[in-house]
Tab-separated table of C-alpha atoms and ligand atoms in Angstrom:
chain	number	residue	atom	x	y	z
A	29	MET	CA	5.680	98.727	49.815
A	30	ILE	CA	8.471	100.707	48.707
A	31	ASP	CA	11.958	100.715	49.913
A	32	THR	CA	13.227	103.830	50.210
A	33	LYS	CA	15.897	103.290	53.355
A	34	ASP	CA	19.201	104.058	51.070
A	35	TYR	CA	17.660	107.022	49.365
A	36	LYS	CA	19.478	110.746	50.477
A	37	TYR	CA	16.120	112.781	49.957
A	38	GLU	CA	12.193	112.471	49.999
A	39	VAL	CA	10.903	115.549	47.779
A	40	SER	CA	7.248	115.719	46.932
A	41	ALA	CA	4.923	117.747	44.712
A	42	ALA	CA	0.994	117.906	44.485
A	43	GLY	CA	-1.356	116.923	41.669
A	44	ARG	CA	-3.868	120.206	41.218
A	45	VAL	CA	-7.503	121.118	40.792
A	46	ASN	CA	-8.444	124.047	38.921
A	47	LEU	CA	-11.472	125.450	40.335
A	48	ILE	CA	-11.626	128.048	37.494
A	49	GLY	CA	-10.209	129.497	35.099
A	50	GLU	CA	-9.498	127.440	32.401
A	51	HIS	CA	-7.763	127.778	29.187
A	52	VAL	CA	-6.868	131.120	29.926
A	53	ASP	CA	-3.610	130.766	31.750
A	54	TYR	CA	-1.712	131.074	28.003
A	55	CYS	CA	-3.768	133.651	27.385
A	56	GLY	CA	-2.643	135.827	30.750
A	57	GLY	CA	-4.822	135.246	32.106
A	58	LYS	CA	-5.852	134.471	36.307
A	59	VAL	CA	-6.323	130.935	37.434
A	60	LEU	CA	-7.434	129.558	40.754
A	61	PRO	CA	-6.237	126.733	41.435
A	62	CYS	CA	-5.594	124.198	44.035
A	63	ALA	CA	-2.473	121.987	44.786
A	64	LEU	CA	-3.884	118.136	46.164
A	65	SER	CA	-3.236	115.494	48.542
A	66	LEU	CA	-2.648	113.864	45.330
A	67	LYS	CA	1.614	113.554	45.188
A	68	CYS	CA	4.015	112.508	43.751
A	69	LYS	CA	7.134	111.531	45.854
A	70	VAL	CA	10.942	111.654	44.421
A	71	TYR	CA	13.365	109.284	46.844
A	72	ALA	CA	16.813	110.818	45.511
A	73	ARG	CA	20.320	110.139	46.230
A	74	PRO	CA	24.001	110.534	44.681
A	75	ASN	CA	25.564	108.201	42.936
A	76	GLY	CA	28.661	109.645	41.418
A	77	THR	CA	28.603	108.783	38.013
A	78	ASP	CA	27.379	110.610	35.335
A	79	PHE	CA	24.031	108.862	34.618
A	80	ILE	CA	20.540	109.459	36.757
A	81	ASN	CA	19.073	105.805	37.151
A	82	LEU	CA	15.908	106.013	36.820
A	83	LYS	CA	13.353	103.511	38.809
A	84	TRP	CA	9.093	103.804	39.437
A	85	SER	CA	7.267	102.651	42.218
A	86	ASN	CA	4.768	101.035	39.997
A	87	MET	CA	6.649	99.770	36.625
A	88	SER	CA	9.172	97.380	36.359
A	89	ASP	CA	11.149	99.417	34.072
A	90	GLU	CA	14.450	100.670	35.078
A	91	ILE	CA	16.233	103.797	32.608
A	92	SER	CA	19.033	105.089	33.011
A	93	LEU	CA	20.225	108.680	31.189
A	94	ASP	CA	23.492	109.178	30.169
A	95	ILE	CA	24.133	113.162	31.675
A	96	ARG	CA	26.438	113.715	28.482
A	97	ASP	CA	23.338	113.296	26.197
A	98	LEU	CA	20.055	114.445	27.812
A	99	ASN	CA	18.831	115.424	24.358
A	100	ALA	CA	18.280	111.844	23.080
A	101	TYR	CA	14.881	110.915	25.189
A	102	ARG	CA	12.457	112.344	23.881
A	103	GLU	CA	10.602	109.679	22.698
A	104	TYR	CA	10.587	108.111	26.031
A	105	LYS	CA	6.979	107.419	27.542
A	106	HIS	CA	7.669	107.903	30.520
A	107	ALA	CA	11.425	108.557	31.660
A	108	LYS	CA	10.940	111.652	28.949
A	109	TYR	CA	10.020	113.708	32.202
A	110	GLN	CA	13.068	113.200	34.030
A	111	ALA	CA	15.218	113.733	30.623
A	112	GLY	CA	13.594	116.816	29.919
A	113	CYS	CA	13.512	118.517	33.274
A	114	ALA	CA	17.441	117.827	33.724
A	115	TYR	CA	18.256	118.685	30.180
A	116	LEU	CA	16.339	122.633	30.702
A	117	TRP	CA	17.912	122.416	34.546
A	118	GLN	CA	21.117	122.220	32.369
A	119	GLU	CA	19.854	125.366	30.311
A	120	ALA	CA	18.931	127.011	32.602
A	121	GLY	CA	22.727	127.238	33.960
A	122	HIS	CA	22.630	124.816	36.890
A	123	GLU	CA	24.678	121.336	37.343
A	124	VAL	CA	23.089	118.049	37.101
A	125	LYS	CA	24.608	115.485	39.020
A	126	GLY	CA	24.540	111.678	38.556
A	127	CYS	CA	21.994	110.148	41.144
A	128	ASP	CA	19.347	107.247	41.636
A	129	LEU	CA	16.044	108.237	41.381
A	130	LEU	CA	12.697	106.657	42.488
A	131	ILE	CA	9.462	108.044	41.751
A	132	ASP	CA	6.214	107.153	43.244
A	133	CYS	CA	3.240	108.827	41.557
A	134	LYS	CA	0.479	108.712	43.155
A	135	VAL	CA	-1.489	111.728	40.821
A	136	PRO	CA	-3.209	109.542	38.633
A	137	PHE	CA	-2.217	109.644	34.907
A	138	GLY	CA	-4.156	111.204	32.327
A	139	SER	CA	-6.954	111.832	34.836
A	140	GLY	CA	-6.308	115.644	34.041
A	141	LEU	CA	-5.072	116.887	37.936
A	142	SER	CA	-1.315	117.146	36.801
A	143	SER	CA	0.712	114.195	37.065
A	144	SER	CA	3.151	115.287	34.771
A	145	ALA	CA	3.415	119.332	36.628
A	146	ALA	CA	3.946	117.294	39.771
A	147	ILE	CA	7.021	114.438	38.375
A	148	GLU	CA	8.262	117.579	36.680
A	149	VAL	CA	8.536	119.660	39.932
A	150	ALA	CA	9.570	116.962	42.515
A	151	THR	CA	12.317	116.146	40.176
A	152	LEU	CA	13.651	119.134	39.604
A	153	ALA	CA	13.822	119.740	43.076
A	154	ALA	CA	15.556	116.875	43.736
A	155	TYR	CA	18.356	117.642	40.959
A	156	ALA	CA	18.639	120.885	42.852
A	157	LEU	CA	19.504	119.171	46.197
A	158	ILE	CA	21.732	116.189	44.916
A	159	ALA	CA	23.775	119.156	43.455
A	160	GLY	CA	23.939	121.253	46.843
A	161	GLU	CA	21.267	124.243	45.968
A	162	THR	CA	17.783	124.738	47.940
A	163	PRO	CA	15.000	124.752	45.593
A	164	ASP	CA	13.458	127.856	44.876
A	165	PRO	CA	10.086	127.428	43.903
A	166	VAL	CA	9.029	129.256	41.267
A	167	GLU	CA	12.154	128.922	39.621
A	168	ILE	CA	11.264	124.853	39.463
A	169	ALA	CA	8.029	125.976	38.204
A	170	LEU	CA	9.381	128.001	35.535
A	171	ILE	CA	11.401	125.292	34.589
A	172	ALA	CA	8.877	122.521	34.346
A	173	GLN	CA	6.842	124.453	32.634
A	174	ARG	CA	10.048	124.927	29.689
A	175	ALA	CA	10.248	120.420	29.838
A	176	GLU	CA	7.129	120.114	28.830
A	177	GLN	CA	6.621	122.747	26.540
A	178	GLU	CA	10.325	122.195	24.837
A	179	TYR	CA	10.823	118.424	25.691
A	180	ALA	CA	7.417	116.989	25.695
A	181	GLY	CA	6.212	118.744	23.056
A	182	VAL	CA	3.058	120.231	25.050
A	183	ASN	CA	2.809	124.024	24.965
A	184	CYS	CA	0.760	124.544	27.920
A	185	GLY	CA	0.742	127.567	30.091
A	186	ILE	CA	2.439	128.333	33.565
A	187	MET	CA	-0.627	126.960	35.999
A	188	ASP	CA	0.318	123.229	36.716
A	189	GLN	CA	3.811	123.455	37.806
A	190	TYR	CA	3.280	126.636	39.348
A	191	ALA	CA	0.129	125.000	41.482
A	192	SER	CA	2.214	121.833	41.735
A	193	ALA	CA	5.100	123.804	43.593
A	194	CYS	CA	4.319	126.436	45.295
A	195	GLY	CA	0.252	125.404	46.889
A	196	ARG	CA	-0.798	125.993	50.540
A	197	ALA	CA	-2.780	123.371	52.651
A	198	GLY	CA	-6.505	124.939	52.317
A	199	MET	CA	-5.697	127.324	50.253
A	200	ALA	CA	-6.721	128.770	46.258
A	201	MET	CA	-4.054	130.333	44.183
A	202	LEU	CA	-5.352	133.211	42.296
A	203	LEU	CA	-2.685	133.109	39.981
A	204	ASP	CA	-1.988	135.629	37.717
A	205	CYS	CA	-0.602	134.041	34.767
A	206	LYS	CA	0.783	137.498	33.322
A	207	THR	CA	2.555	138.642	36.204
A	208	LEU	CA	2.856	135.559	38.400
A	209	LYS	CA	1.684	137.372	41.082
A	210	CYS	CA	-0.351	134.752	43.286
A	211	GLU	CA	-3.101	135.760	46.202
A	212	TYR	CA	-3.780	132.860	48.061
A	213	ILE	CA	-7.368	132.833	49.327
A	214	PRO	CA	-9.026	130.343	52.212
A	215	VAL	CA	-10.975	128.216	50.852
A	216	TYR	CA	-14.451	128.017	53.080
A	217	THR	CA	-17.032	126.039	51.415
A	218	GLY	CA	-19.445	125.605	54.070
A	219	GLU	CA	-22.242	123.198	54.058
A	220	TYR	CA	-20.761	122.391	50.776
A	221	SER	CA	-17.681	119.794	49.705
A	222	PHE	CA	-15.902	119.789	46.114
A	223	VAL	CA	-16.200	116.190	44.836
A	224	ILE	CA	-13.176	115.455	42.099
A	225	ILE	CA	-14.880	112.558	39.591
A	226	ASN	CA	-12.396	110.718	37.128
A	227	SER	CA	-13.995	109.974	33.859
A	228	ASN	CA	-11.637	107.823	33.448
A	229	LYS	CA	-11.881	108.445	29.504
A	230	PRO	CA	-8.420	108.011	28.093
A	231	HIS	CA	-6.861	110.735	27.517
A	232	ASP	CA	-5.976	110.831	23.725
A	233	LEU	CA	-5.291	113.790	21.215
A	234	VAL	CA	-5.536	115.969	24.086
A	235	GLU	CA	-1.558	117.100	22.911
A	236	SER	CA	-2.430	118.126	19.718
A	237	LYS	CA	-5.542	119.601	20.438
A	238	TYR	CA	-4.473	121.656	22.977
A	239	ASN	CA	-2.093	123.003	21.240
A	240	GLU	CA	-4.833	123.143	18.172
A	241	ARG	CA	-6.963	125.444	20.527
A	242	ARG	CA	-3.423	127.146	21.728
A	243	ALA	CA	-2.705	128.329	18.232
A	244	GLU	CA	-6.706	129.434	17.793
A	245	THR	CA	-6.175	132.382	20.635
A	246	GLU	CA	-2.871	133.347	19.070
A	247	ALA	CA	-4.525	133.703	15.795
A	248	ALA	CA	-7.636	136.112	17.308
A	249	LEU	CA	-4.922	137.928	19.154
A	250	THR	CA	-2.583	138.998	16.507
A	251	LEU	CA	-6.225	140.208	14.275
A	252	LEU	CA	-7.582	141.629	17.361
A	253	GLN	CA	-4.041	143.481	18.102
A	254	ARG	CA	-4.087	145.733	14.594
A	255	ARG	CA	-6.831	147.402	16.266
A	256	PHE	CA	-6.587	147.266	19.809
A	257	PRO	CA	-3.766	147.956	21.999
A	258	ILE	CA	-4.045	144.640	24.470
A	259	GLU	CA	-0.567	142.628	25.490
A	260	CYS	CA	-2.394	139.469	25.740
A	261	LEU	CA	-6.764	137.931	24.987
A	262	ALA	CA	-6.656	138.288	29.022
A	263	ASP	CA	-6.687	142.070	29.191
A	264	MET	CA	-10.127	142.669	26.722
A	265	GLN	CA	-13.142	143.323	28.018
A	266	PRO	CA	-16.447	140.732	26.825
A	267	PHE	CA	-18.190	143.647	25.483
A	268	VAL	CA	-15.242	145.266	23.840
A	269	LEU	CA	-14.464	141.547	22.129
A	270	ARG	CA	-18.559	141.385	20.982
A	271	THR	CA	-17.908	144.749	19.021
A	272	TYR	CA	-14.888	143.147	17.016
A	273	LYS	CA	-16.838	139.968	15.914
A	274	THR	CA	-16.949	140.075	12.558
A	275	MET	CA	-12.995	140.675	12.300
A	276	LEU	CA	-12.443	136.895	13.419
A	277	LEU	CA	-13.714	133.600	11.616
A	278	PRO	CA	-16.596	132.194	13.915
A	279	SER	CA	-14.358	129.411	15.266
A	280	ILE	CA	-12.126	131.914	15.968
A	281	TYR	CA	-14.109	134.129	17.721
A	282	ARG	CA	-16.188	131.246	19.897
A	283	ARG	CA	-12.302	130.630	21.150
A	284	ALA	CA	-11.398	134.432	22.434
A	285	GLN	CA	-14.897	134.721	23.522
A	286	HIS	CA	-14.426	131.534	25.859
A	287	VAL	CA	-10.919	132.924	27.284
A	288	VAL	CA	-12.716	136.181	27.649
A	289	GLU	CA	-15.908	135.458	29.525
A	290	GLU	CA	-14.036	133.096	31.488
A	291	CYS	CA	-11.890	136.009	32.945
A	292	ALA	CA	-14.316	137.407	34.399
A	293	ARG	CA	-15.944	134.167	35.736
A	294	VAL	CA	-12.359	134.110	37.907
A	295	GLU	CA	-13.218	137.707	39.233
A	296	LEU	CA	-16.559	137.048	40.324
A	297	ALA	CA	-15.495	132.954	41.405
A	298	THR	CA	-13.530	134.576	43.881
A	299	GLU	CA	-15.889	137.206	44.786
A	300	ALA	CA	-18.539	134.277	45.915
A	301	MET	CA	-15.452	132.463	47.767
A	302	ARG	CA	-15.024	135.337	49.860
A	303	MET	CA	-18.306	136.289	50.371
A	304	GLY	CA	-19.165	132.183	51.065
A	305	ASP	CA	-21.327	132.295	47.777
A	306	MET	CA	-21.638	128.655	47.488
A	307	LYS	CA	-24.680	129.071	44.643
A	308	ARG	CA	-23.154	131.690	42.522
A	309	LEU	CA	-19.790	129.728	42.713
A	310	GLY	CA	-21.394	126.910	41.432
A	311	GLY	CA	-23.851	128.393	39.087
A	312	LEU	CA	-19.517	129.839	37.693
A	313	LEU	CA	-18.134	126.519	37.807
A	314	THR	CA	-21.654	125.189	35.452
A	315	GLU	CA	-21.053	128.395	33.475
A	316	SER	CA	-17.619	127.921	32.774
A	317	HIS	CA	-18.687	124.015	31.867
A	318	LYS	CA	-20.790	125.360	29.113
A	319	SER	CA	-18.676	127.996	27.929
A	320	LEU	CA	-15.722	125.000	27.659
A	321	GLU	CA	-18.652	122.529	25.777
A	322	GLU	CA	-20.132	125.026	23.213
A	323	LEU	CA	-17.206	127.446	22.862
A	324	TYR	CA	-13.828	126.290	22.884
A	325	GLU	CA	-15.152	122.188	22.663
A	326	VAL	CA	-12.625	120.547	24.426
A	327	THR	CA	-14.781	118.368	26.820
A	328	GLY	CA	-16.014	115.452	25.071
A	329	ARG	CA	-19.074	113.023	25.738
A	330	GLU	CA	-17.684	111.541	28.827
A	331	LEU	CA	-16.945	115.189	30.425
A	332	ASP	CA	-20.580	116.195	29.301
A	333	SER	CA	-22.203	113.414	30.577
A	334	LEU	CA	-20.732	113.742	34.394
A	335	ALA	CA	-21.170	117.562	34.708
A	336	HIS	CA	-24.958	117.361	33.336
A	337	ALA	CA	-25.840	114.472	35.620
A	338	ALA	CA	-24.123	116.444	38.364
A	339	TRP	CA	-26.207	119.792	37.388
A	340	ASP	CA	-29.507	117.335	37.611
A	341	HIS	CA	-28.506	116.494	40.958
A	342	PRO	CA	-30.597	118.508	43.738
A	343	ALA	CA	-27.559	118.919	46.127
A	344	CYS	CA	-25.106	120.023	43.516
A	345	ALA	CA	-24.492	123.528	43.084
A	346	GLY	CA	-22.767	123.579	39.929
A	347	ALA	CA	-19.865	120.816	38.401
A	348	ARG	CA	-17.503	121.638	35.450
A	349	MET	CA	-14.140	119.791	33.722
A	350	THR	CA	-11.098	120.699	35.104
A	351	GLY	CA	-7.702	120.446	33.410
A	352	ALA	CA	-7.057	120.757	29.855
A	353	GLY	CA	-10.645	118.634	29.205
A	354	PHE	CA	-11.084	115.663	26.005
A	355	GLY	CA	-11.259	113.344	29.614
A	356	GLY	CA	-9.887	113.709	32.793
A	357	CYS	CA	-11.546	114.818	36.004
A	358	THR	CA	-14.886	117.185	36.423
A	359	ILE	CA	-15.312	119.168	39.471
A	360	ASN	CA	-18.375	119.257	41.766
A	361	LEU	CA	-19.563	121.586	44.315
A	362	VAL	CA	-22.098	119.611	46.365
A	363	LYS	CA	-24.059	119.557	49.763
A	364	SER	CA	-21.915	117.584	52.288
A	365	ALA	CA	-24.709	116.070	53.279
A	366	ALA	CA	-25.636	114.059	50.124
A	367	VAL	CA	-22.291	113.808	48.720
A	368	GLU	CA	-22.001	109.761	49.036
A	369	GLU	CA	-25.288	109.730	47.747
A	370	PHE	CA	-24.324	112.474	44.447
A	371	LYS	CA	-21.514	110.109	43.538
A	372	ARG	CA	-23.255	106.961	43.461
A	373	LYS	CA	-26.417	108.857	41.325
A	374	VAL	CA	-23.798	110.494	38.987
A	375	CYS	CA	-21.113	107.318	38.895
A	376	ALA	CA	-24.189	105.314	37.840
A	377	ARG	CA	-25.865	107.673	35.374
A	378	TYR	CA	-22.495	108.186	33.664
A	379	LYS	CA	-21.883	104.112	33.463
A	380	ARG	CA	-25.028	103.894	31.452
A	381	GLU	CA	-24.378	106.832	28.994
A	382	THR	CA	-20.856	106.003	28.545
A	383	GLY	CA	-20.205	102.358	29.587
A	384	TYR	CA	-17.146	104.059	31.710
A	385	THR	CA	-16.965	103.452	35.382
A	386	ALA	CA	-15.844	107.056	36.841
A	387	THR	CA	-13.516	107.132	40.085
A	388	CYS	CA	-13.852	109.208	42.993
A	389	TYR	CA	-11.170	110.725	44.992
A	390	ASP	CA	-11.461	111.745	48.985
A	391	VAL	CA	-8.564	114.233	48.368
A	392	ASP	CA	-7.673	117.575	50.728
A	393	ILE	CA	-6.177	120.728	49.658
A	394	SER	CA	-2.661	120.457	50.813
A	395	ASP	CA	0.833	121.943	50.300
A	396	GLY	CA	2.809	122.181	46.785
A	397	LEU	CA	6.785	121.381	47.019
A	398	ARG	CA	8.240	119.662	50.130
A	399	TYR	CA	11.578	117.900	50.880
A	400	ARG	CA	13.607	116.640	53.670
A	401	GLU	CA	16.615	114.177	54.026
A	402	ILE	CA	16.142	111.283	55.372
B	516	GLA	C1	-3.497	122.051	31.014
B	516	GLA	C2	-2.463	122.853	30.929
B	516	GLA	C3	-2.488	124.174	31.802
B	516	GLA	C4	-3.700	124.857	31.113
B	516	GLA	C5	-4.674	123.960	31.709
B	516	GLA	C6	-6.018	124.539	31.256
B	516	GLA	O1	-3.263	121.751	32.463
B	516	GLA	O2	-0.856	122.438	31.226
B	516	GLA	O3	-1.589	125.497	31.167
B	516	GLA	O4	-3.766	125.442	29.707
B	516	GLA	O5	-4.545	122.346	30.789
B	516	GLA	O6	-6.738	125.512	31.653
């Protein structure tokens, strides 16, 4: 048990799973994430100094950040998130006041379930409360994204931070990443359940590969814009892109093809979910994985092994990797009655094929940012 009794606020933000719409947020596409009951909690109290003192529930490190020199912590493995948030919170014109923070993050690190977004969102809300402000979830999501981009060095989209801050229990979020308009869609899966499985493959290279993919989609956009009046790749229809195939290098074309087709799948998947057509939804999840495997090339041996094992199981309607890729989790749509047997079979085959032991999570779709005085 962690000792939280002398703290003033308890803030929590959610990990997320993305149902579909992968690697399209930074191309202006729509995504369909859900906030999860896996949370990062931050306990906070003012300390009247010029320092932010950090403690973690699962590590013995204690680090103090000097509020007058917040640019100095970019190389810190864990504290860079709290430092980056404080730095960008100040940059956005807010006051950062001295405080003690205890971070208790139950979103597994490196799982592709957005532990860093949950940490950033909860931390920013704690800074707001300590300074006497009411946290605004959308503003916090945007500043958390900037902290990830400008301080932690990952040129990410807005999906994770938005889902972590603005999620709602039982709802998927159809988020238009171009306009930030978000429609909440009830998740009814009938006789099916979503199962999340962590490959437990260390998520190495994810940052450099992620930035590389983003640069490739930007290169595609720049070339296409010479011929076609689009603001972002998501504005292009798949059949229009096909007519420009020879204009792009084959590898760049494949990236663009994934983006425009994935955007189309998000619309179809939303429709399937509204209609309660789980077979159709599952089929789209599987198509999404195939595209991430073959065209976008962000899956890797472990995620492919997990997804392929799921596809071969008769109770599975479809499965795909979720998040940035290169390790992390799959999301599987499975007949509820067969979930336990599904998990056993898929994890056993995965272990045989890769040597890694997978972890399955029992999670609910939950609210995003929450806080209270304690
Ligand atoms: C990471 C990023 C998101 C998004 C996904 C891929 O989770 O943080 O912005 O790009 O990868 O869909």
